[in-house]
Amino acid sequence: MSDSETVFREEAAEHLENLEQALLCLDAAPNDADQINIAFRAMHTIKGSSGMVGFDHLSEFTHHLETLFERVRSGRLGLTAEIINLVLECKDQIDGLLRSPVPESGQIEASLALVGRLQQFTEGPNPVAAQQANTDSGDQSAGSSCYSILVRPSESAFTDGMDVLPLIRELQGLGACGLSLRLAGAPEDPELCALELQVLIITDAGENALRDVFLFVREDWQIDLHPLSPDAFRHNLDRLSAAGWLTDDNARALNALVPAAAPDQPQASDQQALRPTSAEQTSNASRVVESELSIKVPQRKLDALMDQVGELVILQARLDQLAISREDESIGELAEELDRLSNNLRETTFDIRMLPIGSTFGRFRRLVRDLSRELGKNVALETAGAGTELDKVVLDKLADPLVHLLRNSLDHGIEMPETRLAAGKPEKGTIRLEAAHEQGRIIIRISDDGAGLDAARILEKARKNGLVPEDVTPDTDAIYNLIFEPGFSTAARVSDVSGRGVGMDVVRTSIESLQGRVQLQSEPGEGTVITISLPMTLAIIDGLMVAVSGERFVIPLGVVDECIETRASESSREDGSRLVKHRDGLVPSLRLREWFAVAGQQPDIEQTVIVHVDKERFGITVDEVIGHSQTVIKSLGRLYRDAEGVMGATILGNGGIAMILDVAELIDDINSTAV
């Protein structure tokens, strides 16, 4: 695949996403002119760029779609739900065609069927075709204007596989054209493009329509477009004809179509028309500079960069150890400087990997719209915190669990309209998806105002499946969270929307594989809230290094509140839990020595690290607190992957290993011990 095709596919995918989002906005506000223009521009750009890189089937298909939306944009066709549904189907078809340079027979049949449906809405005079017919007959409308366009492709246009002919055809479709294609120079390399296209055009399509023709190439090619007065237009015709760049017949035909009156807009002189001004050249250069400010980088390169940063952090720790052991001030100063630089590099690399979660949220609006219609429900999706950023690796793996949770809310949470009305609720149900940074983690909540969960029914099913003994009655929250057990479902019917009862356990497994956790709360008749807590990154974290009998452990710094001294004799047990004095009360605590069965003498004075999860505080008791540490997270081997209370390991500066604690899992153990 050529570079131009790769760029085209990437940019086309972005335009399709913009198109879908615009259509979903128009679904709620059909007369929103801004969204109509966004949708049209996306179609127009895909049509033009696909023709330039040789995707003729895609260009032809998108042309029919653009024709429909041109009628909508001009006000000749009202935008209805039926049209929006059809355009969304066409968007999906374009998405499929993008993946197939050569369309398969099934795709061709589907495209033809969609074209037939599009043509049902475009019966009658096509605005562009009508305009061209008028131009050919010489019946130029009074609103026509004259323009000069100078097009200079980039030097790499040939090697990039770019074709100027689709642009020429599109310009010819907008009005009467005079075209002059010539060499602007003689490059030493025959593969470099030195062509220059001069276009004189009479059209009533407007300047924006002309500029839209060059949307795909405007960042790399030089495009100079000027409106001309009738006199300047005729003068330029004469100059091109005299130079042999335009045939006499073509010049005479265009002269006959020049409008008698100048349009009410600023006009360029003939000199300006054929040669860009220095200000315009500066503007073109500025556009190139702006385009260079944003580049796309393959994910593998970012991963490799993060790995190198991780190795640098480990080397930094080794240098710190060396400075301490040798008591060398010069090495210590060098270590501090390297520490500062590595911190800056780490933060910059993090920023590169971080993406707003709104890029994922945007996909779900279409999902909710389509499924709610399929189910016969009226559901609105509300989002908040779309600008919240998290690691792209986490974001990519998060999409599927969120899709399943949304499907579940739509299928089993939100009631049918008549049921909601009978319960005194609004006919339209609401699903809310929100994200935020809280205490160094990403918190995502999926809530609905549906029927909520039936605790009694869940408990009955759990006992039937052998998950809960008959003589045990868990608390309500524990009952609700049974739905995350493998194969658990209380649904009375199998649904293609939310699955066959084998999905919620996969959701929990997926979240836990990201070092996250998922919790569920529900109120019968009011709705359900599912909360997902995730680390911001899976690569490097700031940690607090602690030790027990010389064994090192790392506590993620984001959950640490403070450190206090405690004596072994002060700790007490109450109902099986260990408590330590903290300020004016007692805090449940877990001693790492006992949890990991670390051998050695327990000191009389210990250190307890006070940590928090959600709104609860707990203590983790250790022998000593060493201090802050930048920690590169390494995954555990297969044998230790399920070790409780551990999320990973890190390599120390001296070559040793330290376990990174999963504080949430440790706290769950404290709570279960206290029950």
XYZ file of C-alpha atoms in Angstrom:
675
model
C 0.000 0.000 0.000
C 1.417 3.413 -1.002
C 1.928 6.251 1.449
C -0.809 8.274 -0.239
C -3.292 5.413 0.197
C -2.348 5.072 3.855
C -2.828 8.793 4.445
C -6.099 8.714 2.517
C -7.504 5.845 4.593
C -6.537 7.530 7.852
C -8.005 10.879 6.857
C -11.115 9.297 5.362
C -11.729 7.486 8.660
C -11.592 10.838 10.454
C -14.002 12.384 7.954
C -16.389 9.455 8.397
C -16.321 9.965 12.152
C -17.067 13.667 11.654
C -19.875 12.737 9.282
C -21.440 10.343 11.769
C -21.251 12.831 14.634
C -22.791 15.556 12.465
C -25.635 13.245 11.420
C -26.352 12.321 15.029
C -26.527 16.027 15.899
C -28.857 16.574 12.944
C -31.033 13.741 14.190
C -31.887 16.017 17.126
C -31.707 19.354 15.254
C -32.353 18.797 11.499
C -32.009 22.490 10.594
C -28.572 23.032 12.118
C -26.755 24.673 9.196
C -23.316 24.238 10.759
C -23.753 20.472 11.129
C -25.178 20.212 7.604
C -22.054 21.925 6.273
C -19.782 19.666 8.350
C -21.506 16.585 6.936
C -21.384 17.884 3.376
C -17.725 18.835 3.634
C -16.851 15.354 4.926
C -18.644 13.732 1.973
C -17.100 16.142 -0.489
C -13.574 15.573 0.777
C -13.917 11.788 0.699
C -15.273 11.947 -2.841
C -12.453 14.120 -4.138
C -9.599 12.422 -2.328
C -10.764 8.887 -3.158
C -10.713 9.708 -6.858
C -7.205 11.130 -6.600
C -5.766 7.926 -5.103
C -7.578 5.599 -7.491
C -10.565 4.504 -5.376
C -12.931 5.229 -8.257
C -15.736 3.003 -6.959
C -15.698 4.866 -3.659
C -15.594 8.246 -5.378
C -18.577 7.350 -7.551
C -20.604 6.067 -4.602
C -19.845 9.125 -2.481
C -20.794 11.366 -5.416
C -24.397 10.135 -5.196
C -24.391 10.751 -1.456
C -22.999 14.251 -1.950
C -25.671 15.000 -4.560
C -28.364 14.166 -2.024
C -26.824 16.325 0.663
C -26.277 19.221 -1.750
C -30.055 19.356 -2.142
C -30.383 19.361 1.646
C -27.776 22.097 2.001
C -29.436 24.275 -0.631
C -32.817 23.909 1.059
C -34.385 21.984 -1.831
C -34.839 18.877 0.293
C -35.888 18.658 3.910
C -33.758 16.517 6.211
C -35.931 13.726 7.614
C -35.228 10.787 9.902
C -35.501 8.508 6.858
C -32.761 10.428 5.053
C -30.520 10.435 8.130
C -30.951 6.667 8.471
C -30.087 6.217 4.797
C -26.993 8.426 5.012
C -25.816 6.515 8.094
C -26.160 3.279 6.114
C -24.120 4.867 3.328
C -21.500 5.915 5.858
C -21.202 2.286 6.982
C -20.909 1.208 3.349
C -18.100 3.711 2.730
C -16.367 2.370 5.821
C -16.474 -1.106 4.285
C -15.295 0.106 0.878
C -12.303 1.776 2.501
C -11.075 -1.617 3.650
C -11.345 -3.141 0.165
C -9.317 -1.529 -2.635
C -11.203 -3.845 -4.993
C -14.863 -4.162 -3.923
C -16.309 -7.637 -3.600
C -19.490 -8.652 -5.399
C -21.564 -8.307 -2.245
C -20.253 -4.791 -1.698
C -21.064 -3.832 -5.279
C -24.638 -5.080 -4.909
C -25.048 -3.252 -1.601
C -23.653 -0.050 -3.113
C -26.022 -0.247 -6.084
C -28.988 -0.804 -3.769
C -28.040 2.237 -1.694
C -27.510 4.347 -4.824
C -31.014 3.415 -5.943
C -32.438 4.558 -2.618
C -30.432 7.792 -2.795
C -31.765 8.529 -6.270
C -35.328 8.320 -4.973
C -34.602 11.523 -3.051
C -32.692 13.224 -5.856
C -35.345 12.976 -8.567
C -35.759 16.281 -10.330
C -33.060 18.648 -11.470
C -29.701 18.077 -9.865
C -28.339 21.482 -8.795
C -24.887 20.826 -10.208
C -26.159 19.139 -13.361
C -28.665 21.925 -13.942
C -25.934 24.484 -13.562
C -23.704 22.679 -16.036
C -26.561 22.372 -18.525
C -27.181 26.094 -18.315
C -23.483 26.731 -18.827
C -23.342 24.523 -21.899
C -26.373 26.210 -23.443
C -24.978 29.654 -22.847
C -27.803 30.604 -20.493
C -25.509 31.783 -17.721
C -27.438 33.023 -14.667
C -27.109 36.588 -13.540
C -25.461 35.445 -10.304
C -22.455 33.839 -12.026
C -18.951 34.947 -11.092
C -15.551 34.699 -12.718
C -12.547 33.153 -10.976
C -8.922 32.403 -11.628
C -7.322 29.368 -9.968
C -3.624 28.554 -10.043
C -2.808 24.995 -8.922
C 0.760 23.867 -8.254
C 0.943 20.238 -7.034
C 3.630 19.219 -4.573
C 6.888 17.889 -6.025
C 6.053 14.439 -4.654
C 2.610 14.308 -6.304
C 3.703 11.669 -8.837
C 5.458 9.403 -6.350
C 2.533 9.803 -3.946
C 0.193 8.491 -6.629
C -1.872 11.685 -6.747
C -4.000 12.308 -9.844
C -5.061 15.814 -10.868
C -7.727 14.620 -13.329
C -10.472 14.103 -10.703
C -9.988 17.726 -9.637
C -10.303 18.897 -13.221
C -13.487 16.881 -13.720
C -14.965 18.307 -10.543
C -14.188 21.869 -11.603
C -15.769 21.209 -14.992
C -18.876 20.055 -13.177
C -19.149 23.395 -11.396
C -19.102 25.652 -14.443
C -17.552 26.595 -17.763
C -13.773 26.214 -17.592
C -10.715 27.198 -19.505
C -7.791 24.954 -18.550
C -4.080 25.380 -19.148
C -1.665 22.661 -17.993
C 2.019 23.490 -18.403
C 5.491 22.867 -16.961
C 6.578 25.393 -14.353
C 10.212 24.322 -14.645
C 12.563 21.494 -15.580
C 13.427 19.468 -12.467
C 16.592 17.382 -12.470
C 14.688 14.391 -11.127
C 12.096 13.276 -13.711
C 9.957 11.791 -10.946
C 9.388 15.217 -9.399
C 6.220 17.031 -10.395
C 6.701 20.473 -11.975
C 3.234 20.877 -13.459
C 1.171 24.016 -13.104
C -2.556 24.195 -13.797
C -4.197 27.526 -14.631
C -8.012 27.506 -14.502
C -10.397 30.254 -15.577
C -13.947 29.408 -14.573
C -17.407 30.989 -14.714
C -19.732 29.547 -12.078
C -22.597 30.380 -9.765
C -21.501 27.720 -7.248
C -19.629 30.265 -5.151
C -16.056 30.581 -3.931
C -16.486 28.102 -1.058
C -17.567 25.372 -3.481
C -14.425 25.967 -5.534
C -12.183 25.836 -2.470
C -13.881 22.631 -1.344
C -12.577 20.915 -4.483
C -9.044 21.192 -3.080
C -9.741 20.218 0.533
C -7.683 17.035 0.376
C -4.571 18.677 -1.102
C -4.676 22.224 0.241
C -2.040 21.504 2.920
C 0.561 20.188 0.445
C -0.291 21.904 -2.834
C -0.241 25.598 -3.638
C -3.782 26.743 -4.434
C -4.310 30.413 -5.370
C -7.937 31.327 -6.049
C -9.158 34.844 -6.927
C -12.477 36.325 -8.040
C -12.098 38.372 -11.234
C -14.003 41.241 -12.749
C -15.436 40.522 -16.229
C -12.795 42.764 -17.817
C -9.941 41.071 -15.953
C -11.360 37.664 -16.882
C -11.423 38.589 -20.597
C -7.916 39.995 -20.380
C -6.616 36.748 -18.864
C -8.381 34.755 -21.576
C -6.601 36.812 -24.207
C -3.206 36.348 -22.526
C -3.567 32.575 -22.219
C -4.819 32.280 -25.776
C -1.978 34.445 -27.142
C 0.570 32.320 -25.277
C -0.865 29.182 -26.843
C -2.000 27.794 -23.497
C -5.691 28.025 -24.395
C -7.332 27.257 -27.730
C -9.026 30.085 -29.590
C -12.318 28.179 -29.668
C -12.248 27.666 -25.916
C -11.408 31.333 -25.327
C -14.246 32.523 -27.604
C -16.755 30.186 -25.904
C -15.802 31.478 -22.470
C -15.862 35.101 -23.639
C -19.462 34.639 -24.700
C -20.394 33.477 -21.184
C -18.764 36.278 -19.210
C -21.510 38.029 -17.184
C -22.244 41.558 -18.270
C -22.280 43.008 -14.754
C -19.563 42.521 -12.192
C -20.698 40.586 -9.108
C -20.811 42.375 -5.779
C -17.540 41.107 -4.388
C -13.888 42.236 -4.313
C -12.153 41.595 -7.608
C -8.547 40.791 -8.388
C -6.646 42.383 -11.208
C -5.342 40.320 -14.069
C -1.813 40.463 -12.651
C -3.014 39.169 -9.300
C -4.900 36.386 -11.016
C -1.900 34.839 -12.718
C 0.704 35.405 -10.027
C 0.184 34.988 -6.259
C 1.121 37.931 -4.056
C 3.860 37.688 -1.472
C 1.222 37.869 1.257
C -0.552 34.875 -0.252
C 2.705 32.965 -0.518
C 3.307 33.697 3.153
C -0.209 32.460 3.908
C 0.470 29.242 2.020
C 3.712 28.756 3.927
C 1.890 29.367 7.192
C -0.629 26.686 6.334
C 2.228 24.237 5.732
C 3.810 25.143 9.064
C 0.477 24.653 10.816
C 0.056 21.245 9.212
C 3.493 20.213 10.468
C 2.492 21.010 14.046
C 0.340 17.904 14.121
C 1.691 14.569 12.904
C 0.538 10.972 13.174
C 2.834 8.402 14.732
C 2.314 4.604 14.627
C 1.418 3.085 17.989
C 4.436 0.746 17.873
C 6.779 3.755 17.836
C 5.123 5.225 20.914
C 5.358 1.851 22.650
C 9.054 1.632 21.781
C 9.607 5.157 23.096
C 7.849 4.302 26.352
C 9.997 1.175 26.730
C 13.140 3.272 26.299
C 11.893 5.795 28.854
C 11.271 2.902 31.229
C 14.839 1.683 30.799
C 16.063 5.225 31.423
C 14.134 5.332 34.701
C 15.803 2.076 35.791
C 19.251 3.441 34.887
C 18.419 6.595 36.821
C 17.689 4.494 39.907
C 21.025 2.695 39.482
C 22.850 6.024 39.254
C 21.133 7.193 42.435
C 22.321 4.025 44.185
C 25.865 4.607 42.913
C 25.900 8.206 44.141
C 24.772 7.121 47.610
C 27.217 4.218 47.885
C 30.263 6.248 46.802
C 29.256 9.417 48.639
C 30.479 11.352 45.619
C 29.003 14.863 45.426
C 29.731 15.273 41.704
C 27.945 12.009 40.872
C 25.073 13.115 43.105
C 24.721 16.398 41.205
C 24.825 14.536 37.904
C 22.173 12.130 39.198
C 19.919 15.036 40.198
C 20.258 16.653 36.771
C 19.567 13.371 35.001
C 16.606 12.824 37.307
C 15.140 16.184 36.271
C 15.626 15.482 32.577
C 14.235 11.950 32.805
C 11.193 13.295 34.664
C 10.556 15.817 31.891
C 11.001 13.149 29.221
C 8.674 10.791 31.079
C 5.946 13.429 31.392
C 6.283 14.431 27.736
C 6.032 10.805 26.645
C 2.976 10.348 28.853
C 1.333 13.368 27.245
C 1.937 11.932 23.779
C 0.243 8.665 24.748
C -2.735 10.334 26.397
C -5.967 10.716 24.424
C -9.316 12.228 25.421
C -11.881 9.590 26.243
C -14.375 11.563 24.179
C -12.941 9.873 21.085
C -14.434 6.648 22.452
C -17.612 8.253 23.808
C -18.436 9.561 20.337
C -18.850 6.037 18.954
C -21.509 5.195 21.490
C -24.055 7.769 20.367
C -24.656 5.787 17.189
C -24.837 2.544 19.177
C -27.489 3.913 21.548
C -29.467 5.457 18.694
C -29.593 2.284 16.600
C -30.232 -0.155 19.459
C -32.939 1.960 21.071
C -34.815 1.983 17.768
C -34.286 -1.743 17.335
C -35.703 -2.371 20.816
C -38.579 0.077 20.404
C -37.317 2.243 23.257
C -36.781 5.979 23.515
C -33.326 6.491 25.009
C -31.005 9.491 25.196
C -27.278 9.221 25.837
C -25.715 11.966 27.938
C -21.948 12.294 28.275
C -19.706 14.289 30.584
C -15.950 14.555 30.955
C -15.181 13.833 27.297
C -11.930 15.766 27.667
C -10.635 13.407 30.365
C -7.386 11.869 29.111
C -5.947 8.412 29.627
C -3.344 6.157 28.085
C -4.212 5.041 24.553
C -3.467 1.419 25.466
C -6.063 1.605 28.232
C -8.491 3.476 25.982
C -8.327 0.871 23.206
C -8.958 -2.016 25.604
C -11.773 -0.152 27.324
C -14.038 0.176 24.290
C -15.434 -3.384 24.258
C -16.374 -3.508 27.979
C -18.140 -0.155 27.668
C -20.056 -1.349 24.610
C -21.288 -4.387 26.531
C -22.323 -2.304 29.545
C -24.244 0.115 27.331
C -25.982 -2.744 25.539
C -26.926 -4.226 28.893
C -28.377 -0.923 30.107
C -30.385 -0.559 26.910
C -31.676 -4.118 26.886
C -32.246 -4.886 30.571
C -32.088 -1.519 32.323
C -34.264 0.962 30.449
C -37.946 -0.009 30.399
C -40.334 0.128 27.442
C -42.021 3.540 27.012
C -45.422 2.351 28.231
C -43.869 0.773 31.328
C -42.030 3.989 32.155
C -45.168 6.072 31.764
C -47.113 3.688 34.004
C -44.396 4.070 36.655
C -44.602 7.858 36.487
C -41.294 8.240 34.643
C -40.582 10.235 31.470
C -41.166 8.226 28.310
C -37.563 8.835 27.270
C -34.989 6.927 29.282
C -31.519 8.298 29.959
C -28.129 6.617 29.984
C -25.319 8.774 31.307
C -21.663 8.127 30.531
C -19.142 10.247 32.412
C -15.420 10.258 33.097
C -13.194 12.159 35.511
C -9.779 12.150 37.149
C -10.079 11.284 40.816
C -7.143 10.663 43.151
C -4.733 9.803 40.350
C -7.093 7.372 38.633
C -9.672 7.471 35.863
C -13.235 7.017 37.073
C -15.883 6.080 34.495
C -19.544 5.805 35.450
C -22.324 4.303 33.362
C -25.704 5.075 34.896
C -29.289 4.701 33.763
C -32.688 5.689 35.132
C -34.194 2.293 34.388
C -35.825 -0.375 36.513
C -32.760 -1.191 38.602
C -31.816 -4.695 39.738
C -33.975 -7.177 41.618
C -31.793 -8.326 44.541
C -34.154 -11.154 45.546
C -34.192 -12.562 42.041
C -30.393 -12.341 41.747
C -29.915 -14.107 45.096
C -32.363 -16.842 44.114
C -30.498 -17.440 40.855
C -27.121 -17.387 42.656
C -28.253 -20.026 45.132
C -29.621 -22.122 42.309
C -26.211 -21.924 40.595
C -24.399 -22.796 43.815
C -22.741 -19.397 44.137
C -24.273 -18.599 47.538
C -25.054 -21.163 50.282
C -28.663 -21.368 51.449
C -27.749 -20.311 54.986
C -25.838 -17.189 53.888
C -27.462 -13.869 52.983
C -24.925 -11.339 51.632
C -25.527 -7.598 51.829
C -27.330 -5.915 48.946
C -24.211 -4.586 47.194
C -22.596 -8.033 47.296
C -25.755 -9.538 45.793
C -25.759 -7.011 42.964
C -22.128 -7.746 42.135
C -22.950 -11.439 41.653
C -23.938 -10.540 38.093
C -20.201 -10.403 37.318
C -19.837 -14.131 38.038
C -19.190 -16.330 34.960
C -22.347 -17.339 33.123
C -24.649 -15.517 35.528
C -27.883 -14.083 34.092
C -31.421 -13.490 35.328
C -32.776 -12.633 31.888
C -35.921 -14.523 30.994
C -35.027 -14.478 27.327
C -31.930 -14.662 25.174
C -31.130 -11.328 23.546
C -28.961 -10.563 20.543
C -28.449 -7.082 21.958
C -26.783 -7.781 25.309
C -25.661 -11.348 24.765
C -26.434 -14.764 26.226
C -25.443 -14.294 29.848
C -21.725 -14.731 29.304
C -20.693 -11.104 29.107
C -20.564 -9.369 32.486
C -17.814 -11.653 33.784
C -15.818 -10.821 30.659
C -16.339 -7.137 31.436
C -14.874 -7.579 34.910
C -11.974 -9.672 33.586
C -11.191 -7.018 30.964
C -11.238 -4.214 33.524
C -9.078 -6.170 35.982
C -6.560 -6.907 33.221
C -6.102 -3.131 33.047
C -5.347 -3.050 36.795
C -8.819 -1.621 37.327
C -11.894 -2.570 39.260
C -15.619 -2.385 38.647
C -18.404 -1.827 41.159
C -22.166 -1.814 40.800
C -24.882 -0.013 42.726
C -28.592 -0.168 42.039
C -31.857 1.143 43.404
C -35.021 -0.770 42.416
C -37.217 1.421 40.257
C -34.607 4.187 40.108
C -31.746 2.805 38.050
C -28.242 1.369 38.153
C -24.746 2.861 38.376
C -21.633 0.946 37.306
C -18.332 2.531 38.330
C -15.035 1.625 36.675
C -11.760 2.736 38.246
C -8.597 2.575 36.135
C -4.971 3.689 36.374
C -4.073 6.549 34.050
C -1.266 4.501 32.501
C 0.050 0.956 32.524
C 3.687 1.883 31.925
C 5.269 3.985 34.677
C 3.870 5.180 37.996
C 5.055 7.264 40.910
C 5.309 5.083 43.993
C 6.261 5.045 47.651
C 9.015 2.512 48.286
C 8.650 0.562 51.554
C 10.487 -2.419 53.026
C 9.798 -5.427 55.242
C 12.927 -7.266 56.488
C 14.831 -5.893 53.512
C 12.202 -6.950 50.967
C 11.077 -3.975 48.857
C 7.485 -3.136 47.944
C 5.975 -0.203 46.038
C 2.689 1.469 46.982
C 1.193 3.635 44.156
C 1.622 7.226 45.293
C -1.826 8.288 44.119
C -3.541 6.434 46.987
C -1.117 7.459 49.764
C -2.312 10.010 52.337
C 0.406 9.986 55.010
C 2.797 7.820 57.007
C 2.658 7.371 60.798
C 4.734 5.534 63.375
C 3.045 2.694 65.228
C 4.142 0.233 67.866
C 3.363 -3.435 67.585
C 1.971 -3.350 71.118
C -0.480 -0.557 70.182
C -2.168 -2.571 67.459
C -5.295 -4.322 68.592
C -7.721 -6.776 67.105
C -11.446 -6.362 67.053
C -13.669 -8.888 65.273
C -10.630 -10.341 63.536
C -9.339 -7.073 62.056
C -6.119 -5.241 62.920
C -6.611 -1.621 63.949
C -4.101 1.209 64.356
C -4.599 4.555 66.021
C -4.865 7.403 63.562
C -5.646 10.914 64.724
C -8.839 10.657 66.761
C -9.880 7.183 65.718
C -8.906 3.698 64.632
C -8.116 2.648 61.078
C -8.245 -0.955 59.786
C -4.737 -2.090 58.899
C -2.953 -4.957 57.191
C 0.613 -5.976 58.074
C 2.587 -6.808 54.914
C 4.873 -9.118 56.882
C 1.958 -11.425 57.637
C 0.264 -11.043 54.255
C 3.356 -12.106 52.281
C 4.801 -14.359 55.025
C 8.088 -12.455 55.119
C 10.581 -13.989 57.541
C 12.560 -11.886 59.982
C 12.307 -10.041 63.259
C 9.390 -7.663 63.641
C 10.591 -4.247 64.893
C 9.030 -2.649 67.960
C 8.373 0.569 66.034
C 6.731 0.123 62.646
C 5.584 2.459 59.895
C 1.963 2.457 58.778
C 1.117 4.008 55.417
C -2.401 5.453 55.433
C -4.022 4.910 52.047
C -7.456 5.614 50.644
C -9.751 3.916 48.177
C -12.908 5.789 47.330
C -13.863 7.484 50.622
C -12.425 4.866 52.991
C -9.033 4.942 54.726
C -6.873 1.975 55.613
C -3.388 1.281 56.884
C -0.580 -0.819 55.398
C 1.999 -1.595 58.098
C 5.661 -2.057 57.083
C 9.101 -2.020 58.732
C 10.334 1.167 57.069
C 9.415 3.797 54.489
C 12.254 4.404 52.039
C 10.787 7.221 49.949
C 9.467 8.291 46.562
C 10.279 6.133 43.559
C 9.526 6.263 39.848
C 8.453 2.757 39.014
C 8.449 0.971 35.677
C 5.656 -1.591 35.795
C 6.640 -5.032 34.539
C 3.965 -7.678 34.149
C 4.282 -10.828 36.223
C 4.909 -14.216 34.686
C 2.134 -16.692 34.113
C 2.746 -18.462 37.437
C 2.383 -15.260 39.479
C -0.220 -13.426 37.435
C -3.005 -14.312 39.881
C -1.031 -13.434 43.024
C -3.390 -11.547 45.334
C -2.510 -8.006 46.278
C 0.109 -7.569 43.533
C -0.366 -5.676 40.256
C 3.148 -6.118 38.898
C 6.843 -5.833 39.653
C 9.668 -3.410 39.005
C 13.437 -3.685 38.655
C 15.413 -1.755 41.258
C 18.597 0.185 40.694
C 20.658 -2.586 42.324
C 19.109 -5.215 40.059
C 16.684 -6.473 42.693
C 12.933 -6.883 42.323
C 10.162 -5.020 44.143
C 6.508 -6.003 44.078
C 3.988 -3.267 43.194
C 1.000 -3.549 45.508
C -2.596 -3.640 44.320
C -3.992 -1.534 47.159
C -7.628 -2.038 46.194
C -7.237 -5.813 46.406
C -5.474 -5.585 49.770
C -8.275 -3.407 51.108
C -10.856 -5.896 49.906
C -9.049 -8.463 52.051
C -9.153 -6.133 55.061
C -12.885 -5.667 54.586
C -13.530 -9.383 54.191
C -11.510 -10.079 57.353
C -13.560 -7.548 59.258
C -16.890 -9.083 58.204
